[in-house]
XYZ file of C-alpha atoms in Angstrom:
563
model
C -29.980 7.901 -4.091
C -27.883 5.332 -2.003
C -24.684 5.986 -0.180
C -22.119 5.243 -3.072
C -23.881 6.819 -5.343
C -24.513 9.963 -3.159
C -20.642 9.994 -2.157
C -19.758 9.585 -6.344
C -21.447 12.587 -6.866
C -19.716 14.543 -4.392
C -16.442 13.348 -4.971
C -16.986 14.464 -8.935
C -18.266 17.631 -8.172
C -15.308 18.654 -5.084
C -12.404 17.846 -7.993
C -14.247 19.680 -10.551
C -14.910 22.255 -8.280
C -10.474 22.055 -7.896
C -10.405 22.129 -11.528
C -12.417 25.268 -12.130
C -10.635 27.293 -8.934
C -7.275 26.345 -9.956
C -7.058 25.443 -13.531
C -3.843 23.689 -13.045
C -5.536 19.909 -14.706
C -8.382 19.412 -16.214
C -9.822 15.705 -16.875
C -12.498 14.677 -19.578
C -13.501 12.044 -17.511
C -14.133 11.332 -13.431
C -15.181 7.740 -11.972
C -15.328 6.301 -8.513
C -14.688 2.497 -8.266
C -15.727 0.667 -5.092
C -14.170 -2.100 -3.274
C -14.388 -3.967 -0.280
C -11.881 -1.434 1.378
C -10.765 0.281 -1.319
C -12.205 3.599 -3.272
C -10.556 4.445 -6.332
C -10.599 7.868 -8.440
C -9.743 7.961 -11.462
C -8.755 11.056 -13.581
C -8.620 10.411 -17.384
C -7.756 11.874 -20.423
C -5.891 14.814 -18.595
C -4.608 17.707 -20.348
C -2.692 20.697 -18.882
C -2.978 24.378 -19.447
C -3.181 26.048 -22.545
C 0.173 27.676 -22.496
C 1.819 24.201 -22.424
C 0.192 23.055 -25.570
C 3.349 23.652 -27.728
C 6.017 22.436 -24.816
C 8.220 19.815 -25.428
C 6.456 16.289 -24.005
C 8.744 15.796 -20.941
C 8.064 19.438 -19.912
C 4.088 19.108 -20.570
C 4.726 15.285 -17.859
C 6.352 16.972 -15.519
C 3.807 19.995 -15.192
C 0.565 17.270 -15.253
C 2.623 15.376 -12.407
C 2.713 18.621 -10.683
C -0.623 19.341 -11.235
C -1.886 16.101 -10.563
C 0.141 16.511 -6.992
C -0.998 19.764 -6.388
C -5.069 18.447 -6.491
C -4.011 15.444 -4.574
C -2.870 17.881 -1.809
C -5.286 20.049 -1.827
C -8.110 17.101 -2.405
C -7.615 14.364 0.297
C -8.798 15.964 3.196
C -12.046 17.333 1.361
C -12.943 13.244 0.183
C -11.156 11.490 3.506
C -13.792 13.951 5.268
C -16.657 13.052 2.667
C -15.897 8.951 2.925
C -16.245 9.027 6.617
C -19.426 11.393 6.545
C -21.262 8.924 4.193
C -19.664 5.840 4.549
C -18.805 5.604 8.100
C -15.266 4.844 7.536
C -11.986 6.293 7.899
C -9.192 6.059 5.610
C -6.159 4.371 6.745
C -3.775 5.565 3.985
C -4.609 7.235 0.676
C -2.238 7.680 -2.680
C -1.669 8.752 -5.716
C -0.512 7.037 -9.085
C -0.071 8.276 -12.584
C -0.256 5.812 -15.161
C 2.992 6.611 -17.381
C 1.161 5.163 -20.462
C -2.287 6.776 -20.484
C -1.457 9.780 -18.093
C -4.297 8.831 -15.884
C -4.441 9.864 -12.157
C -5.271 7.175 -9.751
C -6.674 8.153 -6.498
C -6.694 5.057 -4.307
C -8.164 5.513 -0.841
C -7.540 2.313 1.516
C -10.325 2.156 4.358
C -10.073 1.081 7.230
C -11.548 -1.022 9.450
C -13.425 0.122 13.018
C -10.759 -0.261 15.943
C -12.350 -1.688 18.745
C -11.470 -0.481 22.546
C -10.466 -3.063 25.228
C -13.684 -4.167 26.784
C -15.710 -3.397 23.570
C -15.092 -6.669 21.372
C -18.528 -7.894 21.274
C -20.251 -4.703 20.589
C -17.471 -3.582 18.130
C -17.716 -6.986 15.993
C -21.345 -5.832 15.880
C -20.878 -2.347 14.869
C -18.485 -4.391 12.346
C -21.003 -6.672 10.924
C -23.249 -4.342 10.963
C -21.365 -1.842 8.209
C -20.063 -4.751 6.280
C -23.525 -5.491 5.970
C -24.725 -2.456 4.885
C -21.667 -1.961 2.746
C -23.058 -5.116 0.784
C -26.103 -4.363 0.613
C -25.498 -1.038 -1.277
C -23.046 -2.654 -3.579
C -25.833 -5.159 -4.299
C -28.221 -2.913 -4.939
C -26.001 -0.958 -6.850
C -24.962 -3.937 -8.784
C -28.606 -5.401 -9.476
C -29.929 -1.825 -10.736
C -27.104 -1.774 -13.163
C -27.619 -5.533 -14.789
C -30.934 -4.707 -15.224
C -29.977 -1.432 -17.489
C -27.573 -2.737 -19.033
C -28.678 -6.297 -19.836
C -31.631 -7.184 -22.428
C -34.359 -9.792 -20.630
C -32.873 -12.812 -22.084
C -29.848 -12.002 -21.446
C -30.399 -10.883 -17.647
C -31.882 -14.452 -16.685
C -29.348 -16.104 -18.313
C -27.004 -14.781 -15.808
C -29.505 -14.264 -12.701
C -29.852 -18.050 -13.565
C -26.836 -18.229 -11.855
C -27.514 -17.798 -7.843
C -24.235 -16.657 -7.461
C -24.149 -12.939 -6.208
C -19.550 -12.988 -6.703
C -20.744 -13.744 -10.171
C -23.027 -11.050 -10.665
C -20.305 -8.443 -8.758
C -17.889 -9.735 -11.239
C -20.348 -9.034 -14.373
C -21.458 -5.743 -12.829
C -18.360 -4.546 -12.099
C -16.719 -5.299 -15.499
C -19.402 -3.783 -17.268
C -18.800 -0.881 -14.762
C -15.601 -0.493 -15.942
C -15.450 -0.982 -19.343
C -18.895 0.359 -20.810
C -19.716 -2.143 -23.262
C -22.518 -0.964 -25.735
C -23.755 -4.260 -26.036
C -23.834 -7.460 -23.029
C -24.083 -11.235 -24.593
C -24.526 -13.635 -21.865
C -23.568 -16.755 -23.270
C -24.843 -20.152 -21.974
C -23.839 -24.257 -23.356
C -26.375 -24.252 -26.158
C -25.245 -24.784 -29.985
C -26.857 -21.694 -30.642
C -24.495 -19.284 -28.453
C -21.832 -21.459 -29.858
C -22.382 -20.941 -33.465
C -22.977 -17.317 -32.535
C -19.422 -16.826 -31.343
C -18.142 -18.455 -34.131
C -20.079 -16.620 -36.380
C -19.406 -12.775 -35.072
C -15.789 -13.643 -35.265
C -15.512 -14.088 -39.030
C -18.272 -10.728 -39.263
C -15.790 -9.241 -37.429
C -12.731 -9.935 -39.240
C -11.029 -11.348 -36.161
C -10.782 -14.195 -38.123
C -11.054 -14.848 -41.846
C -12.591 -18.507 -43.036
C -10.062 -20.361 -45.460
C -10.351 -22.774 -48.348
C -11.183 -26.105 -46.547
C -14.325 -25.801 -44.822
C -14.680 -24.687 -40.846
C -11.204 -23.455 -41.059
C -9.692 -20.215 -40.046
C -6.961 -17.732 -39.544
C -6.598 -15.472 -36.848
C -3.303 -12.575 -36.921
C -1.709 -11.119 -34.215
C -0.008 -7.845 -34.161
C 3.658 -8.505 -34.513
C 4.318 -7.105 -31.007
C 2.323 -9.719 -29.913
C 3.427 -12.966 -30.823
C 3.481 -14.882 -27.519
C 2.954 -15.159 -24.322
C 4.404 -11.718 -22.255
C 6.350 -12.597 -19.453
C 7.831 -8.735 -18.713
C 4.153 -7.646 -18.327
C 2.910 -10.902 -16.637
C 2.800 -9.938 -13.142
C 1.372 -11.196 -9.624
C -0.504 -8.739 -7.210
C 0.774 -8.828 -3.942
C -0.520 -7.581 -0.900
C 1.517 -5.458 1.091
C 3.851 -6.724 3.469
C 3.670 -10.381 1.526
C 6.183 -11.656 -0.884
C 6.123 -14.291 -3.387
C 9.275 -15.822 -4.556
C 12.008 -13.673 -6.181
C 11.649 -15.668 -9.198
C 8.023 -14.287 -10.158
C 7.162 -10.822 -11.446
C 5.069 -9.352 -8.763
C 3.469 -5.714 -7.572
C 1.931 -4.366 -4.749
C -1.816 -5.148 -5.303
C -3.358 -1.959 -4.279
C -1.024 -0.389 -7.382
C -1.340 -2.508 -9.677
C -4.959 -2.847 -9.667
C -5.174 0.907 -9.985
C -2.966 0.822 -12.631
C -5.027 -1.878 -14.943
C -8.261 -1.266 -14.099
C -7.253 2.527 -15.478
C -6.173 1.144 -18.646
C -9.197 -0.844 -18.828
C -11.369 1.716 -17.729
C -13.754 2.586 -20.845
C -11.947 0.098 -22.718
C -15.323 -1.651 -24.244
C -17.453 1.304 -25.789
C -18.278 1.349 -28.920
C -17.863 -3.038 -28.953
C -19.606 -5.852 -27.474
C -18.653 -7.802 -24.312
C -18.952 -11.429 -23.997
C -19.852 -13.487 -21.132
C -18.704 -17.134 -21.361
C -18.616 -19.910 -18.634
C -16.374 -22.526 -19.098
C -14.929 -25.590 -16.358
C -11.474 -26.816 -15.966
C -11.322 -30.356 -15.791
C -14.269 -32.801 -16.224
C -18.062 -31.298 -15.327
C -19.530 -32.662 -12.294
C -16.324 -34.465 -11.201
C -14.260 -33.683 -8.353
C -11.487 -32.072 -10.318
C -13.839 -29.653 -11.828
C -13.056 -25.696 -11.404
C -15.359 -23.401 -12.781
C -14.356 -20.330 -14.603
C -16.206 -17.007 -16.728
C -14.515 -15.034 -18.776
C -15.685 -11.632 -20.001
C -14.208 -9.917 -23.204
C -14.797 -7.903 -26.223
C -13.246 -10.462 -28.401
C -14.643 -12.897 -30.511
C -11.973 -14.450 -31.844
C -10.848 -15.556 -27.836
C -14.524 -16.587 -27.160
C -14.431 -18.333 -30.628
C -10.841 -20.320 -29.073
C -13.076 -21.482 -25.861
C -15.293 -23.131 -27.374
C -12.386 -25.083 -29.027
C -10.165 -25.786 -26.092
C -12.401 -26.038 -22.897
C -15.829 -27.682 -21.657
C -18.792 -25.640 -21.503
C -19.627 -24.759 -17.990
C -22.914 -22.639 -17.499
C -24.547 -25.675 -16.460
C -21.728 -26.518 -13.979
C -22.296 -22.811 -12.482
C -25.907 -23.844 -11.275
C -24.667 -26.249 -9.207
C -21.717 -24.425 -7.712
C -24.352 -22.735 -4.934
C -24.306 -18.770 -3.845
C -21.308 -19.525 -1.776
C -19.578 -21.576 -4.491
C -15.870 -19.871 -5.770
C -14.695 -20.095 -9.885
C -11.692 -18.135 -11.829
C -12.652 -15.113 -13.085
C -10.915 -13.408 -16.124
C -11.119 -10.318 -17.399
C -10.009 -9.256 -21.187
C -9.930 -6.321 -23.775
C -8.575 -6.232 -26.805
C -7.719 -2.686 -26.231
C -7.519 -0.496 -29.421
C -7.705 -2.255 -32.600
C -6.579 -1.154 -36.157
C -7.985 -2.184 -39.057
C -6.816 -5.959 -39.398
C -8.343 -6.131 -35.393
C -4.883 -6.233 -33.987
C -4.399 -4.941 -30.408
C -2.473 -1.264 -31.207
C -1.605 -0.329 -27.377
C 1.002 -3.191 -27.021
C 3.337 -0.797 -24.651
C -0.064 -0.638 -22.140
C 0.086 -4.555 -22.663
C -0.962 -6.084 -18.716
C -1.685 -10.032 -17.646
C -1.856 -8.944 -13.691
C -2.957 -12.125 -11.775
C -5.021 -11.265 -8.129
C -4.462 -14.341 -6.600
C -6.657 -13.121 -3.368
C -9.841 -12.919 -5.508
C -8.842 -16.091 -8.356
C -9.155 -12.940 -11.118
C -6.579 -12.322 -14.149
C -7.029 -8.936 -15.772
C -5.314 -8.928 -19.347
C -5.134 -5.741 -21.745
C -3.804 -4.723 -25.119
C -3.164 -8.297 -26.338
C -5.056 -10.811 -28.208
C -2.159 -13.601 -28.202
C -4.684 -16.596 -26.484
C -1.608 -17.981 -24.177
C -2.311 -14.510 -23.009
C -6.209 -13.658 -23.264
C -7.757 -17.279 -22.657
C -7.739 -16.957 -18.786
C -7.849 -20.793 -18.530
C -4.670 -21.621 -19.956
C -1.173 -20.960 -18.184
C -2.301 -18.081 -16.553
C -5.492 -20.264 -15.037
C -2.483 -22.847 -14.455
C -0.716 -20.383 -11.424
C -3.894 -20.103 -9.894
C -4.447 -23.696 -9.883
C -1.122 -24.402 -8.328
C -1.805 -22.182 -5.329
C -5.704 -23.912 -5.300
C -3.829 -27.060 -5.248
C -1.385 -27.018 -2.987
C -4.271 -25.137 -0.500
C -6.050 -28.643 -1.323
C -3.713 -31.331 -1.222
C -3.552 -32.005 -4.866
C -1.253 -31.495 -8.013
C -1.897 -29.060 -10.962
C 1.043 -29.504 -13.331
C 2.327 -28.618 -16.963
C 2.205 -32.531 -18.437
C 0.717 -34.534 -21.165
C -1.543 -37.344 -20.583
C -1.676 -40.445 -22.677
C -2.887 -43.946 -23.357
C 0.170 -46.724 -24.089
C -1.218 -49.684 -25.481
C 0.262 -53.180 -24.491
C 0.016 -57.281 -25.158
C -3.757 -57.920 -24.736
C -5.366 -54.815 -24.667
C -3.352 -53.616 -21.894
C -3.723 -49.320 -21.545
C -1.230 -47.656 -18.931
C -1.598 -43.879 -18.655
C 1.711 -41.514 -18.662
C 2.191 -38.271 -17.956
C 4.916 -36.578 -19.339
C 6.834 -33.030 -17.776
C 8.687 -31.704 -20.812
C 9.019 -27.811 -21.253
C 6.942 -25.912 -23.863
C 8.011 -26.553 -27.770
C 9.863 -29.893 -26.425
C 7.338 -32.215 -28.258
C 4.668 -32.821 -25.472
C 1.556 -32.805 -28.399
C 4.277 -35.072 -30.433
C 4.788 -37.475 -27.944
C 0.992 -37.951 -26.363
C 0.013 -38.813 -30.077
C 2.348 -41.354 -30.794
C 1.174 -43.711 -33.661
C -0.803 -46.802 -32.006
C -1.236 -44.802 -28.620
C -3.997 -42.562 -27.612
C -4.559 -39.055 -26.299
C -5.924 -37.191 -23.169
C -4.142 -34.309 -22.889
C -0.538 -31.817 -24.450
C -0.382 -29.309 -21.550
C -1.732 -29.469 -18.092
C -3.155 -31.921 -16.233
C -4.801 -32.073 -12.509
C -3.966 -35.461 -9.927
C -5.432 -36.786 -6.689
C -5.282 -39.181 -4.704
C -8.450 -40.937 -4.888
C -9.202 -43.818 -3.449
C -5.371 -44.982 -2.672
C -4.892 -44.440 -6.834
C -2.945 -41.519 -8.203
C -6.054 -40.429 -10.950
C -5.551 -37.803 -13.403
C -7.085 -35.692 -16.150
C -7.023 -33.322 -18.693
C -7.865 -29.655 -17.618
C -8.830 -29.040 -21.091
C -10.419 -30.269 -24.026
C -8.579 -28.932 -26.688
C -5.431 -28.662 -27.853
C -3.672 -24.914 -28.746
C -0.452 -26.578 -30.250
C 2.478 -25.217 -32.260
C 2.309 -25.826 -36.043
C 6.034 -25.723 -36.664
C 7.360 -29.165 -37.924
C 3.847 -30.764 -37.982
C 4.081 -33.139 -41.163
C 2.288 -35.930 -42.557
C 4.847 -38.501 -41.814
C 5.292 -37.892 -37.962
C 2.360 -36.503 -36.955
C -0.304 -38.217 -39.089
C -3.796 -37.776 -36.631
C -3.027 -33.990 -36.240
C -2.096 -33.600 -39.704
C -5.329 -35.370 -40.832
C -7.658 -32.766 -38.537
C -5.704 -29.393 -40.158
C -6.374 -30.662 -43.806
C -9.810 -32.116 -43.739
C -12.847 -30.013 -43.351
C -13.663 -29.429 -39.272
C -13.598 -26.957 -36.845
C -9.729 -25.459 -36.752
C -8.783 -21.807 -36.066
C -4.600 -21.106 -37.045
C -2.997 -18.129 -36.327
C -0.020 -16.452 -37.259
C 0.740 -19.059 -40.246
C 1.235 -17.746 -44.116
C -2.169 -17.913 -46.125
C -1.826 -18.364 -49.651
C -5.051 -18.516 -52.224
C -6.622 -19.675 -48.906
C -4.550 -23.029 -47.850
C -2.535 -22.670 -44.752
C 0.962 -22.856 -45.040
C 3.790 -22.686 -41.674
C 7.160 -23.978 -41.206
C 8.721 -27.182 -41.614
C 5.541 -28.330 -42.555
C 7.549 -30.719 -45.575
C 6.053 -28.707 -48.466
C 7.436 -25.986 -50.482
C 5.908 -22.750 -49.048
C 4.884 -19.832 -51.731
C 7.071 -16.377 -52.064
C 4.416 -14.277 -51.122
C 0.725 -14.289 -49.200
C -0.465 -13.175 -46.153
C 1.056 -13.507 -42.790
C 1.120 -11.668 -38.971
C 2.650 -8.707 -40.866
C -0.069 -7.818 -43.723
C 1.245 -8.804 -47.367
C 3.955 -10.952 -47.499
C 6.692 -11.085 -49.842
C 10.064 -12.936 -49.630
C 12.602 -11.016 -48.252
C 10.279 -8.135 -46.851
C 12.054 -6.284 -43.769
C 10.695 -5.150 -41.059
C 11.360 -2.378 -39.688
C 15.017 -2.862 -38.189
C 15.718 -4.132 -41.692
C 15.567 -8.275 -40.394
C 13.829 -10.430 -42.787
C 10.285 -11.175 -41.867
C 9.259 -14.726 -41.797
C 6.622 -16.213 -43.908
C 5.310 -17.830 -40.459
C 5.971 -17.537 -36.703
C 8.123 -20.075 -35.097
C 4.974 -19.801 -32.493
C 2.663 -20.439 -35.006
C -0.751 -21.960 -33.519
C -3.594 -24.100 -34.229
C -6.633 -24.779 -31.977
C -9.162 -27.938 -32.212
C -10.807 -30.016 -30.275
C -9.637 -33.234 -28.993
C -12.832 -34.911 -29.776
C -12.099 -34.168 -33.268
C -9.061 -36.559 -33.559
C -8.761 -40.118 -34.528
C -6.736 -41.146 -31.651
C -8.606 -39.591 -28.741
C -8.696 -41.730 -25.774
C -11.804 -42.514 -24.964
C -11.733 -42.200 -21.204
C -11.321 -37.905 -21.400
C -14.002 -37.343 -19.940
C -14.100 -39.978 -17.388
C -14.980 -37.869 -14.108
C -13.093 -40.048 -11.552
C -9.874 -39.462 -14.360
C -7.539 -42.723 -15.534
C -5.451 -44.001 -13.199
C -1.487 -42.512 -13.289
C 1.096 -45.644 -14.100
C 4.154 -43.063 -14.431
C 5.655 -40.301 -15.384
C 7.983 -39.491 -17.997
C 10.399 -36.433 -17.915
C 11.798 -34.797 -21.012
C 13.696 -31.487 -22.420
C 15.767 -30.419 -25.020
C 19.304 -31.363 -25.815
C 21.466 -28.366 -25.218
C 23.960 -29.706 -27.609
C 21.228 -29.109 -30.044
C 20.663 -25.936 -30.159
């Protein structure tokens, strides 16, 4: 038995021991998570004393809190002692949170590192590497052993494929975590792309429509758009971002997801995908993996980024990449996330990781788009290079003359409208990277698809994007009104029908909701995904890994007088 898993097991058995000696909480469910410098215990699915079974919910809280304090107490000597005996390290500061949503208590244990005398650097930076050695060693170890369990042969060298040890922590860890029954590693061939597309119709994430290769995915009405309340940044302590983003200390707010996520996965399948920002093998390229238990996101990466397990054998042991991590959470039986009030985006910026919970929204579960866009601000500025919310596109001139703008407008201010003008020609609706290369200002498209509101999209005005949603092709809506199997959404210049099927179940007009508003045949957010290859007007330098070469920039917004 190696040293975490020998201090685990004494950890579980001193709170159970509590638990039985006390009877003041008792938990279905104890796990240790290990960190660099961190140890977290988690108590789940917590229930108090049998006399309290009838009290009145605030009364049952405030006894569990008590509880919960009362082990806490009584507890952190016993496992301070235990760490130091087995690990070799003492704990700077331990703490307790209780997660106000799922009434799990978070130990979190903060080690610290060996302080070295005056006189003793040398041999102390020794004793130093020496543990963080070890330390890595074990997690490795403990890491390995548990890809091999839990991953089938093909899908174990898929990943150890990969010489990238972060990556297999990542994997390890998630799996950890959220106890998937089932591990798909997914690599670039059309196989494990069809697959994805595939399980997401078997799975009802999505349901196939009339014209043929398209879709229709439904969010929960809760969970309509991108969450900005929940969206948060974790923050060391004793740094500070700006006052204008939502922000918590890391140490909590890690404890807090990763309790919400913890267990998240059983019963479902976890996929493993591996995508790349920007171009492949270009300098702009980031890679990025995502791992989550829903097909219909995996199904929306295929559509809107570049396939990147090739790019990850060439990023080295040492090489970095974006790492998200996503549950649906609870489902109910239309595969809508239930848990909306546990909803969490929490973006590490130390480690490049997003966690995201309880949603299924893709501005909020496809790690690569805005939420992959702060990370890439703060990669760029540590670089010397721009990451920025901007369209890309082609304007034709006298003689085949081409000069590329970019254009800043704010979301639902016609960026997709504007970078398909008729005559013109496409590389990008929403974020694109630019360096200086060479003395030129080059740009590209950090994706390759395009997730673009449906609202307003008509024949007459938007005639290449209106061509891909009616013809037969690869196109996944969501949140529109589905009637005998044709799409319908607003302002689309037809009449729509009085009833079908929209975000809410059956529609009828004039259906309330539950506040008694009318519910809309479609959102006003109201999505489609393709691919940009699939349009007429695609510029044919998107791929290009040096980029196209920036003429200007064009800066747009809406007209306050009209709305």
């Amino acid at each position: 038995m190696n040293k975490q898993d020998q201090l685990k097991q004494q950890i579980v058995e001193a709170v159970s021991r509590f638990q039985e000696d006390q009877l003041a909480v008792t938990c279905e469910s104890i796990t240790v998570d290990f960190h660099t410098d961190n140890l977290v215990v988690t108590l789940s699915g917590a229930t108090c004393p049998a006399e309290m079974e009838y009290a009145q919910d605030r009364n049952a809280r405030e006894l569990l809190e008590r509880s919960y304090n009362e082990l806490f107490e009584v507890i952190k000597p016993i496992l301070e002692g235990k760490i130091q005996d087995i690990l070799g390290r003492k704990v700077r500061r331990s703490r307790l949170n209780i997660d106000p949503c799922s009434g799990a208590g978070v130990i979190l244990f903060t080690l610290a590192r060996e302080a070295c005398l005056e006189g003793q650097t040398t041999a102390c930076q020794r004793s130093e590497t020496s543990h963080t050695t070890e330390r890595t060693e074990i997690m490795e170890e403990t890491y390995t052993m548990l890809l091999r369990e839990k991953l089938t042969d093909e899908n174990h060298q898929r990943l150890m494929a990969l010489d990238n040890p972060k990556l297999h922590r990542f994997v390890a860890d998630t799996i950890e975590l959220c106890q998937p029954d089932e591990v798909i590693v997914c690599d670039d061939s059309p196989e494990c792309i069809a697959l994805t597309r595939r399980k997401s119709a078997e799975a009802a994430e999505e349901t196939p429509l009339a014209i043929e290769g398209h879709t229709v995915h439904f969010d929960g009405p809760e969970d309509q758009g991108r969450d900005r309340e929940v969206t948060k940044y974790l923050v060391p302590e004793g740094q500070t971002l700006s006052k204008a983003l939502n922000q918590i200390e890391r140490e909590q707010g890690l404890a807090e997801v990763r309790g919400i996520l913890q267990g998240c996965m059983k019963g479902r399948t976890m996929v493993v995908r591996f995508l790349t920002l920007g171009p492949n093998e270009s300098i702009f390229s980031i890679p990025c993996v995502e791992c989550t238990d829903s097909w219909y996101v995996s199904h929306s990466l295929n559509l809107l980024y570049r396939q990147g397990y090739e790019q990850f054998k060439h990023i080295g042991p040492t090489g970095d990449f974006f790492a998200t991590l996503h549950s649906a959470g609870k489902v109910d039986e239309r595969m809508t996330s239930v848990d909306v009030d546990k909803k969490r985006i929490y973006i590490d910026h130390t480690t490049d990781t997003v966690y995201s919970v309880n949603t299924q929204y893709a501005g909020n579960t496809v790690g690569l788009k805005k939420i992959a866009l702060r990370l890439t601000i703060r990669k760029a500025d540590r670089e010397g290079w721009l990451a920025e919310h901007m369209f890309l596109m082609g304007v034709h001139g006298p003689s085949g003359r081409k000069t590329y703008f970019a254009g800043a407008f704010p979301s639902a201010c016609g960026k997709t409208s504007t970078a398909m003008l008729p005559g013109e020609t496409i590389v990008g609706d929403d974020i694109a990277y630019f360096r200086n290369i060479g003395g030129d200002c080059r740009a590209v498209n950090a994706e390759a698809g395009i997730f673009g509101i449906a609202q307003n999209v008509k024949a007459k005005d938007d005639p290449a994007i209106w061509d891909v949603l009616t013809k037969p092709g690869e196109v996944i809506f969501s949140n529109i009104l589905v009637k005998d199997g044709k799409p319908y959404w607003l302002g689309m210049g037809e009449e729509l029908p009085d009833d079908g099927e929209n975000f809410s179940g059956s529609w009828h007009k004039d259906k309330k909701d539950g506040e008694g508003k009318d519910i809309p045949a479609a959102r006003k957010n109201a999505r489609y995904a393709v691919t940009l290859s699939a349009l007429a007007n695609v510029d044919s330098e998107l791929e290009n890994p040096q980029g196209v070469v920036l003429g200007g920039i064009v800066y747009g917004g809406r007209d306050a007088r009209g709305y």
